mmCIF file of C-alpha atoms in Angstrom:
data_model
loop_
_atom_site.group_PDB
_atom_site.id
_atom_site.type_symbol
_atom_site.label_atom_id
_atom_site.label_comp_id
_atom_site.label_asym_id
_atom_site.label_seq_id
_atom_site.Cartn_x
_atom_site.Cartn_y
_atom_site.Cartn_z
ATOM 1 C CA MET P 1 21.044 27.251 -5.901
ATOM 2 C CA THR P 2 17.652 25.878 -6.230
ATOM 3 C CA GLU P 3 15.504 27.847 -8.319
ATOM 4 C CA ARG P 4 12.180 29.101 -6.714
ATOM 5 C CA VAL P 5 8.761 27.838 -7.933
ATOM 6 C CA THR P 6 5.530 28.794 -7.530
ATOM 7 C CA ALA P 7 2.106 26.828 -6.033
ATOM 8 C CA ASP P 8 -0.993 28.094 -5.859
ATOM 9 C CA MET P 9 -3.819 27.736 -3.282
ATOM 10 C CA TRP P 10 -7.614 28.320 -3.719
ATOM 11 C CA PHE P 11 -9.280 29.393 -0.545
ATOM 12 C CA ASP P 12 -12.667 30.288 0.531
ATOM 13 C CA PRO P 13 -12.251 33.312 3.586
ATOM 14 C CA ALA P 14 -15.172 31.789 5.637
ATOM 15 C CA CYS P 15 -13.240 28.006 5.629
ATOM 16 C CA PRO P 16 -11.509 27.952 9.286
ATOM 17 C CA TRP P 17 -9.341 24.822 7.769
ATOM 18 C CA ALA P 18 -8.366 26.684 4.548
ATOM 19 C CA TRP P 19 -7.140 29.505 6.972
ATOM 20 C CA ILE P 20 -4.851 27.208 8.908
ATOM 21 C CA THR P 21 -3.524 25.674 5.629
ATOM 22 C CA SER P 22 -2.627 29.282 4.382
ATOM 23 C CA ARG P 23 -0.701 29.975 7.568
ATOM 24 C CA TRP P 24 1.211 26.628 6.890
ATOM 25 C CA LEU P 25 1.935 27.579 3.546
ATOM 26 C CA LEU P 26 3.245 31.152 4.437
ATOM 27 C CA GLU P 27 5.805 29.272 7.004
ATOM 28 C CA VAL P 28 6.534 26.901 3.925
ATOM 29 C CA GLU P 29 8.007 29.891 1.926
ATOM 30 C CA GLN P 30 10.357 30.522 4.493
ATOM 31 C CA VAL P 31 11.908 27.136 4.828
ATOM 32 C CA ARG P 32 11.492 25.907 0.943
ATOM 33 C CA ASP P 33 12.042 27.393 -2.304
ATOM 34 C CA VAL P 34 8.471 28.191 -3.181
ATOM 35 C CA ASP P 35 6.168 31.164 -3.408
ATOM 36 C CA ILE P 36 2.609 30.935 -2.701
ATOM 37 C CA ARG P 37 -0.060 32.661 -4.937
ATOM 38 C CA PHE P 38 -3.644 33.032 -3.748
ATOM 39 C CA HIS P 39 -6.803 32.293 -5.238
ATOM 40 C CA VAL P 40 -10.607 32.545 -4.670
ATOM 41 C CA MET P 41 -12.747 29.286 -4.577
ATOM 42 C CA SER P 42 -16.248 29.302 -3.046
ATOM 43 C CA LEU P 43 -17.920 26.956 -0.833
ATOM 44 C CA ALA P 44 -21.340 28.555 -1.670
ATOM 45 C CA VAL P 45 -20.791 28.116 -5.535
ATOM 46 C CA LEU P 46 -19.283 24.510 -4.664
ATOM 47 C CA ASN P 47 -22.748 23.713 -2.750
ATOM 48 C CA ASP P 48 -24.940 25.693 -4.950
ATOM 49 C CA GLY P 49 -28.387 23.478 -5.467
ATOM 50 C CA ARG P 50 -27.231 21.003 -2.842
ATOM 51 C CA ASP P 51 -30.602 20.910 -1.054
ATOM 52 C CA GLU P 52 -29.669 17.926 1.278
ATOM 53 C CA LEU P 53 -27.550 20.198 3.079
ATOM 54 C CA PRO P 54 -28.124 20.804 6.760
ATOM 55 C CA GLU P 55 -30.103 23.681 7.533
ATOM 56 C CA GLU P 56 -27.274 24.964 9.806
ATOM 57 C CA TYR P 57 -24.538 24.740 6.815
ATOM 58 C CA LYS P 58 -27.247 26.433 4.447
ATOM 59 C CA GLU P 59 -27.353 29.271 6.724
ATOM 60 C CA PHE P 60 -23.539 29.389 6.767
ATOM 61 C CA LEU P 61 -23.095 29.552 3.122
ATOM 62 C CA LYS P 62 -25.457 32.257 2.764
ATOM 63 C CA THR P 63 -23.109 34.729 4.394
ATOM 64 C CA ALA P 64 -20.173 32.950 2.689
ATOM 65 C CA TRP P 65 -21.160 34.833 -0.782
ATOM 66 C CA GLY P 66 -20.032 38.271 0.571
ATOM 67 C CA PRO P 67 -16.187 37.644 1.151
ATOM 68 C CA VAL P 68 -15.711 35.710 -1.861
ATOM 69 C CA ARG P 69 -17.133 38.307 -4.220
ATOM 70 C CA ILE P 70 -15.167 41.055 -2.508
ATOM 71 C CA CYS P 71 -12.082 39.012 -2.982
ATOM 72 C CA ILE P 72 -12.802 38.893 -6.729
ATOM 73 C CA ALA P 73 -13.798 42.638 -6.989
ATOM 74 C CA ALA P 74 -10.474 43.420 -5.286
ATOM 75 C CA GLU P 75 -8.525 41.101 -7.788
ATOM 76 C CA GLN P 76 -10.206 43.077 -10.562
ATOM 77 C CA ARG P 77 -9.129 46.330 -9.076
ATOM 78 C CA TYR P 78 -5.577 45.724 -7.816
ATOM 79 C CA GLY P 79 -4.295 42.391 -9.534
ATOM 80 C CA GLY P 80 -4.036 38.814 -7.896
ATOM 81 C CA ASP P 81 -1.249 39.641 -5.791
ATOM 82 C CA VAL P 82 -3.519 41.780 -3.304
ATOM 83 C CA LEU P 83 -5.580 38.643 -2.447
ATOM 84 C CA ARG P 84 -2.479 37.640 0.015
ATOM 85 C CA SER P 85 -3.130 40.574 2.000
ATOM 86 C CA LEU P 86 -6.730 40.749 1.816
ATOM 87 C CA TYR P 87 -7.165 37.171 2.688
ATOM 88 C CA THR P 88 -5.106 37.688 5.756
ATOM 89 C CA ALA P 89 -7.050 40.532 6.903
ATOM 90 C CA PHE P 90 -10.326 38.622 6.602
ATOM 91 C CA GLY P 91 -8.987 35.755 8.390
ATOM 92 C CA ASN P 92 -7.616 37.711 11.146
ATOM 93 C CA ARG P 93 -11.226 39.082 11.580
ATOM 94 C CA ILE P 94 -13.224 35.850 11.045
ATOM 95 C CA HIS P 95 -11.203 33.214 12.510
ATOM 96 C CA LEU P 96 -9.246 34.660 15.252
ATOM 97 C CA GLN P 97 -11.074 37.686 16.219
ATOM 98 C CA LYS P 98 -14.363 35.882 15.783
ATOM 99 C CA GLN P 99 -16.253 38.769 13.976
ATOM 100 C CA GLU P 100 -19.749 37.987 12.387
ATOM 101 C CA ARG P 101 -19.636 38.354 8.615
ATOM 102 C CA GLY P 102 -21.273 41.482 7.244
ATOM 103 C CA PRO P 103 -20.681 44.832 6.240
ATOM 104 C CA GLU P 104 -18.939 46.269 9.160
ATOM 105 C CA LEU P 105 -16.119 43.450 8.999
ATOM 106 C CA TYR P 106 -15.896 43.700 5.194
ATOM 107 C CA VAL P 107 -14.957 47.677 5.507
ATOM 108 C CA ALA P 108 -12.617 46.869 8.400
ATOM 109 C CA ALA P 109 -10.792 44.037 6.210
ATOM 110 C CA LEU P 110 -10.422 45.970 3.392
ATOM 111 C CA THR P 111 -8.904 48.927 5.353
ATOM 112 C CA ASP P 112 -6.545 46.540 7.134
ATOM 113 C CA ALA P 113 -5.531 45.569 3.712
ATOM 114 C CA GLY P 114 -5.037 49.246 2.665
ATOM 115 C CA LEU P 115 -7.836 48.709 -0.071
ATOM 116 C CA ASP P 116 -10.546 50.936 -1.397
ATOM 117 C CA PRO P 117 -13.450 50.129 1.351
ATOM 118 C CA ALA P 118 -16.216 50.928 -0.876
ATOM 119 C CA LEU P 119 -15.170 47.203 -2.380
ATOM 120 C CA ALA P 120 -17.389 45.947 0.397
ATOM 121 C CA ALA P 121 -20.664 46.801 -1.573
ATOM 122 C CA ALA P 122 -19.369 43.912 -3.725
ATOM 123 C CA ALA P 123 -20.571 41.719 -1.295
ATOM 124 C CA ASP P 124 -24.371 42.063 -2.173
ATOM 125 C CA SER P 125 -23.552 42.176 -5.972
ATOM 126 C CA THR P 126 -23.901 39.424 -8.570
ATOM 127 C CA ASP P 127 -21.745 41.308 -10.868
ATOM 128 C CA TYR P 128 -18.503 39.499 -9.857
ATOM 129 C CA ASP P 129 -20.124 35.984 -9.759
ATOM 130 C CA GLU P 130 -18.961 34.902 -13.140
ATOM 131 C CA ALA P 131 -15.634 35.485 -12.505
ATOM 132 C CA LEU P 132 -15.525 34.051 -9.245
ATOM 133 C CA ARG P 133 -17.168 30.825 -11.150
ATOM 134 C CA ALA P 134 -14.278 30.849 -13.381
ATOM 135 C CA SER P 135 -11.801 31.362 -10.293
ATOM 136 C CA HIS P 136 -13.583 28.569 -8.413
ATOM 137 C CA GLU P 137 -13.529 26.167 -11.562
ATOM 138 C CA ALA P 138 -10.099 26.750 -12.282
ATOM 139 C CA GLY P 139 -8.967 25.668 -8.813
ATOM 140 C CA MET P 140 -11.305 22.345 -8.804
ATOM 141 C CA ARG P 141 -11.070 21.227 -12.351
ATOM 142 C CA PRO P 142 -7.937 19.007 -11.425
ATOM 143 C CA VAL P 143 -9.201 17.818 -8.040
ATOM 144 C CA GLY P 144 -13.056 17.058 -8.992
ATOM 145 C CA GLN P 145 -16.259 18.596 -7.323
ATOM 146 C CA ASP P 146 -16.365 16.170 -4.064
ATOM 147 C CA VAL P 147 -13.694 18.179 -2.136
ATOM 148 C CA GLY P 148 -13.866 21.724 -0.757
ATOM 149 C CA THR P 149 -11.101 23.998 0.593
ATOM 150 C CA PRO P 150 -8.280 24.308 0.485
ATOM 151 C CA VAL P 151 -7.042 23.325 -2.882
ATOM 152 C CA VAL P 152 -3.383 23.438 -3.755
ATOM 153 C CA HIS P 153 -1.814 23.332 -7.004
ATOM 154 C CA ALA P 154 2.259 22.817 -7.294
ATOM 155 C CA PRO P 155 5.130 21.241 -8.941
ATOM 156 C CA GLY P 156 5.532 17.725 -7.820
ATOM 157 C CA PRO P 157 8.793 16.230 -7.085
ATOM 158 C CA ASP P 158 9.743 15.492 -10.662
ATOM 159 C CA GLY P 159 8.479 19.138 -11.620
ATOM 160 C CA ALA P 160 5.231 17.697 -13.069
ATOM 161 C CA PRO P 161 2.215 19.713 -11.922
ATOM 162 C CA VAL P 162 -0.095 18.138 -8.935
ATOM 163 C CA ALA P 163 -3.253 19.071 -7.246
ATOM 164 C CA PHE P 164 -4.977 18.000 -4.307
ATOM 165 C CA PHE P 165 -7.521 18.937 -1.506
ATOM 166 C CA GLY P 166 -5.929 19.748 1.802
ATOM 167 C CA PRO P 167 -4.134 18.974 3.797
ATOM 168 C CA VAL P 168 -6.173 19.471 6.590
ATOM 169 C CA ILE P 169 -4.191 20.248 9.855
ATOM 170 C CA THR P 170 -4.403 21.721 13.145
ATOM 171 C CA PRO P 171 -2.548 23.571 14.398
ATOM 172 C CA ALA P 172 -0.305 24.565 11.529
ATOM 173 C CA PRO P 173 3.269 23.182 11.312
ATOM 174 C CA LYS P 174 6.172 25.903 11.782
ATOM 175 C CA GLY P 175 9.647 26.115 10.843
ATOM 176 C CA GLU P 176 11.263 22.937 9.614
ATOM 177 C CA ALA P 177 8.104 21.089 10.722
ATOM 178 C CA ALA P 178 6.165 22.990 8.083
ATOM 179 C CA GLY P 179 8.938 22.211 5.239
ATOM 180 C CA ARG P 180 8.536 18.463 6.019
ATOM 181 C CA LEU P 181 4.874 18.248 5.874
ATOM 182 C CA TRP P 182 5.458 19.963 2.248
ATOM 183 C CA ASP P 183 7.756 17.407 1.117
ATOM 184 C CA GLY P 184 5.508 14.480 2.150
ATOM 185 C CA VAL P 185 2.474 16.036 0.716
ATOM 186 C CA LEU P 186 4.252 16.763 -2.570
ATOM 187 C CA LEU P 187 5.747 12.995 -2.436
ATOM 188 C CA VAL P 188 2.296 11.429 -2.107
ATOM 189 C CA ALA P 189 0.338 13.890 -4.406
ATOM 190 C CA GLY P 190 2.787 13.019 -6.927
ATOM 191 C CA THR P 191 2.780 9.253 -6.850
ATOM 192 C CA PRO P 192 0.792 7.982 -9.771
ATOM 193 C CA GLY P 193 -2.751 6.644 -8.670
ATOM 194 C CA PHE P 194 -2.466 7.914 -5.252
ATOM 195 C CA TYR P 195 -6.079 9.645 -4.366
ATOM 196 C CA GLU P 196 -6.672 9.579 -0.545
ATOM 197 C CA LEU P 197 -5.200 9.367 2.820
ATOM 198 C CA LYS P 198 -7.619 10.210 5.670
ATOM 199 C CA ARG P 199 -8.363 9.670 9.400
ATOM 200 C CA THR P 200 -11.154 10.828 11.578
ATOM 201 C CA ARG P 201 -10.703 14.593 12.993
ATOM 202 C CA GLU P 202 -10.709 14.582 16.721
ATOM 203 C CA GLN P 203 -10.566 18.143 17.723
ATOM 204 C CA GLY P 204 -11.081 21.386 16.102
ATOM 205 C CA PRO P 205 -9.490 24.173 14.430
ATOM 206 C CA ILE P 206 -6.497 25.400 16.511
ATOM 207 C CA PHE P 207 -5.257 28.993 15.182
ATOM 208 C CA ASP P 208 -1.910 29.032 17.166
#
């Protein structure tokens, strides 16, 4: 029997593409011998100080601080395993139900995940920013700062660790199709000197 391995995904709850990738990874768990652990990165941290960004995206980033701070606060209170259920709760409300990021959503998501709704206060606190930046840095260090979320770290085909941004997909493959994509991503990511494979996105996120 093949021994199960662990792969790690860094997410920002506000990113729709990360959400789709995370749902794909949960499918991969069912068809490959891999367990997924979730960690927090931050688009707000990644883009901190980038004044050249479009104004619309700057407005988006202002409300991106809250969910990641809450995730870090929950991780510190309950441990890293809680991020799976909390991320799902955030994603369901942000991406599927199209709820506005704010106190009402934060309390509801924490409640959905069975966590203390008082942790919603972390959204407006800088007390968790040092830990947030450390978690972000741990995810981004192997892939560099010119990519966003999602970031995945995993054992490559030969067992050596690989790290990569993406895959950016829509909709999330299901069943064995999810497994085949996993196999292919690991194959290219584990190839020495391989850096990029990309084409123009012609459709937005599909949350099927």
